[in-house]
Amino acid sequence: MDAVRLILKSRRALADSGEGRTILAEVWQAQALAQAIGSRLAVSGPPELRGEALGLTELAGRGCGVLDAPDLDPGDLRAAQLTDLDDARRALLDLGVLLAEVGIALVGVASAAADEGTYWQCMEAIDAADESRDRVLEMLRKLAVREERERVLPER
């Protein structure tokens, strides 16, 4: 499935998740998807994005690692459904929005956490989501520079 469709599916699932554990499962899914997109861009994306994409892969992996992995059937893992990343710019724009929504959702879970362990999991996951979003924004900036350069200096 295309990255943009998977991101939109994740955004809907996160918005529809109601209670803490369900939200944390959706946050884990979103981070796993960010990791998969970063990995895809690191391997086959535009050359100027590869370093930042590798960083996104590592940060999103950390975001998954600080949370308890949800009990999912293999077919329910959205990251595993990623087959296409046709429009890197659109995918990165949408991923940035998803990561911002992840941070907001985590703040809500942290503020309602009944135990200290959940609270600190959320805090670490918020940091990972914020840093992942920073990488996404940097990749978007690099794409904009590339597009401007191509516009001004078209290939000969």
PDB file of N, CA, C and O in Angstrom, residues 14 16 25 34-35 37 42-43 47 51 61 65 71 75 86 89 102-103 108 115 119 131 139 148-149 151:
ATOM      1  N   LEU A  14      -5.625   6.692  14.987  1.00  0.00           N
ATOM      2  CA  LEU A  14      -5.213   7.425  16.187  1.00  0.00           C
ATOM      3  C   LEU A  14      -6.353   8.317  16.673  1.00  0.00           C
ATOM      4  O   LEU A  14      -6.644   8.361  17.871  1.00  0.00           O
ATOM      5  N   ASP A  16      -9.494   7.853  16.245  1.00  0.00           N
ATOM      6  CA  ASP A  16     -10.602   7.030  16.719  1.00  0.00           C
ATOM      7  C   ASP A  16     -10.281   6.229  17.974  1.00  0.00           C
ATOM      8  O   ASP A  16     -11.176   5.654  18.584  1.00  0.00           O
ATOM      9  N   ALA A  25      -1.052   1.879  21.497  1.00  0.00           N
ATOM     10  CA  ALA A  25      -0.895   0.924  20.393  1.00  0.00           C
ATOM     11  C   ALA A  25      -0.851   1.657  19.053  1.00  0.00           C
ATOM     12  O   ALA A  25      -0.043   1.321  18.169  1.00  0.00           O
ATOM     13  N   ALA A  34       6.661   5.311  10.547  1.00  0.00           N
ATOM     14  CA  ALA A  34       7.701   6.318  10.320  1.00  0.00           C
ATOM     15  C   ALA A  34       9.057   5.645  10.117  1.00  0.00           C
ATOM     16  O   ALA A  34       9.846   6.053   9.249  1.00  0.00           O
ATOM     17  N   GLN A  35       9.311   4.611  10.886  1.00  0.00           N
ATOM     18  CA  GLN A  35      10.561   3.860  10.755  1.00  0.00           C
ATOM     19  C   GLN A  35      10.656   3.218   9.372  1.00  0.00           C
ATOM     20  O   GLN A  35      11.693   3.283   8.709  1.00  0.00           O
ATOM     21  N   ILE A  37       9.087   4.142   6.591  1.00  0.00           N
ATOM     22  CA  ILE A  37       9.220   5.184   5.571  1.00  0.00           C
ATOM     23  C   ILE A  37      10.651   5.723   5.560  1.00  0.00           C
ATOM     24  O   ILE A  37      11.245   5.906   4.500  1.00  0.00           O
ATOM     25  N   ALA A  42      15.894   6.026   3.023  1.00  0.00           N
ATOM     26  CA  ALA A  42      17.340   5.879   3.207  1.00  0.00           C
ATOM     27  C   ALA A  42      17.947   4.985   2.134  1.00  0.00           C
ATOM     28  O   ALA A  42      19.076   5.207   1.692  1.00  0.00           O
ATOM     29  N   VAL A  43      17.188   4.001   1.704  1.00  0.00           N
ATOM     30  CA  VAL A  43      17.692   3.047   0.717  1.00  0.00           C
ATOM     31  C   VAL A  43      17.484   3.539  -0.713  1.00  0.00           C
ATOM     32  O   VAL A  43      18.386   3.455  -1.542  1.00  0.00           O
ATOM     33  N   PRO A  47      19.037  11.198  -3.014  1.00  0.00           N
ATOM     34  CA  PRO A  47      20.319  11.125  -2.295  1.00  0.00           C
ATOM     35  C   PRO A  47      20.455  12.137  -1.161  1.00  0.00           C
ATOM     36  O   PRO A  47      21.010  11.813  -0.109  1.00  0.00           O
ATOM     37  N   GLY A  51      20.660  10.669   4.575  1.00  0.00           N
ATOM     38  CA  GLY A  51      21.185  10.796   5.943  1.00  0.00           C
ATOM     39  C   GLY A  51      20.085  11.098   6.939  1.00  0.00           C
ATOM     40  O   GLY A  51      19.998  10.470   8.000  1.00  0.00           O
ATOM     41  N   GLY A  61      12.461   4.118  15.519  1.00  0.00           N
ATOM     42  CA  GLY A  61      12.703   2.832  16.177  1.00  0.00           C
ATOM     43  C   GLY A  61      12.805   2.995  17.686  1.00  0.00           C
ATOM     44  O   GLY A  61      12.297   2.175  18.450  1.00  0.00           O
ATOM     45  N   GLY A  65      10.579   1.432  20.620  1.00  0.00           N
ATOM     46  CA  GLY A  65      11.256   0.711  21.688  1.00  0.00           C
ATOM     47  C   GLY A  65      10.869   1.139  23.089  1.00  0.00           C
ATOM     48  O   GLY A  65      10.937   0.341  24.023  1.00  0.00           O
ATOM     49  N   ASP A  71      -0.085  -6.232  20.827  1.00  0.00           N
ATOM     50  CA  ASP A  71      -0.327  -7.595  20.364  1.00  0.00           C
ATOM     51  C   ASP A  71      -1.137  -7.515  19.077  1.00  0.00           C
ATOM     52  O   ASP A  71      -2.348  -7.342  19.100  1.00  0.00           O
ATOM     53  N   GLY A  75      -0.967  -9.187   9.827  1.00  0.00           N
ATOM     54  CA  GLY A  75      -1.667  -8.428   8.799  1.00  0.00           C
ATOM     55  C   GLY A  75      -2.119  -7.057   9.258  1.00  0.00           C
ATOM     56  O   GLY A  75      -2.476  -6.211   8.446  1.00  0.00           O
ATOM     57  N   ASP A  86       5.566   6.662  -3.642  1.00  0.00           N
ATOM     58  CA  ASP A  86       5.633   7.339  -4.932  1.00  0.00           C
ATOM     59  C   ASP A  86       5.897   8.833  -4.809  1.00  0.00           C
ATOM     60  O   ASP A  86       6.603   9.398  -5.616  1.00  0.00           O
ATOM     61  N   ARG A  89       7.471  13.861  -1.098  1.00  0.00           N
ATOM     62  CA  ARG A  89       7.081  15.140  -0.495  1.00  0.00           C
ATOM     63  C   ARG A  89       5.731  15.025   0.195  1.00  0.00           C
ATOM     64  O   ARG A  89       5.587  15.424   1.346  1.00  0.00           O
ATOM     65  N   VAL A 102       0.638  12.431  17.110  1.00  0.00           N
ATOM     66  CA  VAL A 102       1.151  11.435  18.060  1.00  0.00           C
ATOM     67  C   VAL A 102       1.592  12.134  19.338  1.00  0.00           C
ATOM     68  O   VAL A 102       1.262  11.702  20.451  1.00  0.00           O
ATOM     69  N   GLY A 103       2.340  13.218  19.197  1.00  0.00           N
ATOM     70  CA  GLY A 103       2.801  13.959  20.370  1.00  0.00           C
ATOM     71  C   GLY A 103       1.645  14.469  21.209  1.00  0.00           C
ATOM     72  O   GLY A 103       1.656  14.352  22.439  1.00  0.00           O
ATOM     73  N   GLY A 108      -1.859  13.671  26.249  1.00  0.00           N
ATOM     74  CA  GLY A 108      -3.120  13.302  26.895  1.00  0.00           C
ATOM     75  C   GLY A 108      -2.999  12.039  27.724  1.00  0.00           C
ATOM     76  O   GLY A 108      -3.498  11.980  28.855  1.00  0.00           O
ATOM     77  N   ASP A 115       0.007   5.460  36.561  1.00  0.00           N
ATOM     78  CA  ASP A 115       1.262   4.965  37.128  1.00  0.00           C
ATOM     79  C   ASP A 115       2.442   5.698  36.498  1.00  0.00           C
ATOM     80  O   ASP A 115       2.365   6.236  35.395  1.00  0.00           O
ATOM     81  N   TYR A 119       3.635   7.080  32.496  1.00  0.00           N
ATOM     82  CA  TYR A 119       3.980   8.489  32.333  1.00  0.00           C
ATOM     83  C   TYR A 119       5.347   8.640  31.662  1.00  0.00           C
ATOM     84  O   TYR A 119       5.495   9.384  30.685  1.00  0.00           O
ATOM     85  N   GLU A 131      11.522  14.506  17.829  1.00  0.00           N
ATOM     86  CA  GLU A 131      12.780  14.426  17.088  1.00  0.00           C
ATOM     87  C   GLU A 131      12.561  13.821  15.702  1.00  0.00           C
ATOM     88  O   GLU A 131      13.186  14.256  14.731  1.00  0.00           O
ATOM     89  N   MET A 139      13.956  17.004   6.036  1.00  0.00           N
ATOM     90  CA  MET A 139      13.877  16.384   4.709  1.00  0.00           C
ATOM     91  C   MET A 139      13.003  17.212   3.769  1.00  0.00           C
ATOM     92  O   MET A 139      13.328  17.369   2.590  1.00  0.00           O
ATOM     93  N   GLU A 148      13.764  23.856  -5.962  1.00  0.00           N
ATOM     94  CA  GLU A 148      14.117  25.213  -6.383  1.00  0.00           C
ATOM     95  C   GLU A 148      15.337  25.180  -7.301  1.00  0.00           C
ATOM     96  O   GLU A 148      15.369  25.874  -8.316  1.00  0.00           O
ATOM     97  N   ARG A 149      16.313  24.385  -6.956  1.00  0.00           N
ATOM     98  CA  ARG A 149      17.518  24.264  -7.785  1.00  0.00           C
ATOM     99  C   ARG A 149      17.151  23.714  -9.169  1.00  0.00           C
ATOM    100  O   ARG A 149      17.650  24.206 -10.184  1.00  0.00           O
ATOM    101  N   ARG A 151      14.274  24.006 -10.635  1.00  0.00           N
ATOM    102  CA  ARG A 151      13.475  25.006 -11.319  1.00  0.00           C
ATOM    103  C   ARG A 151      14.383  26.080 -11.940  1.00  0.00           C
ATOM    104  O   ARG A 151      14.180  26.507 -13.066  1.00  0.00           O
TER     105      ARG A 151
END
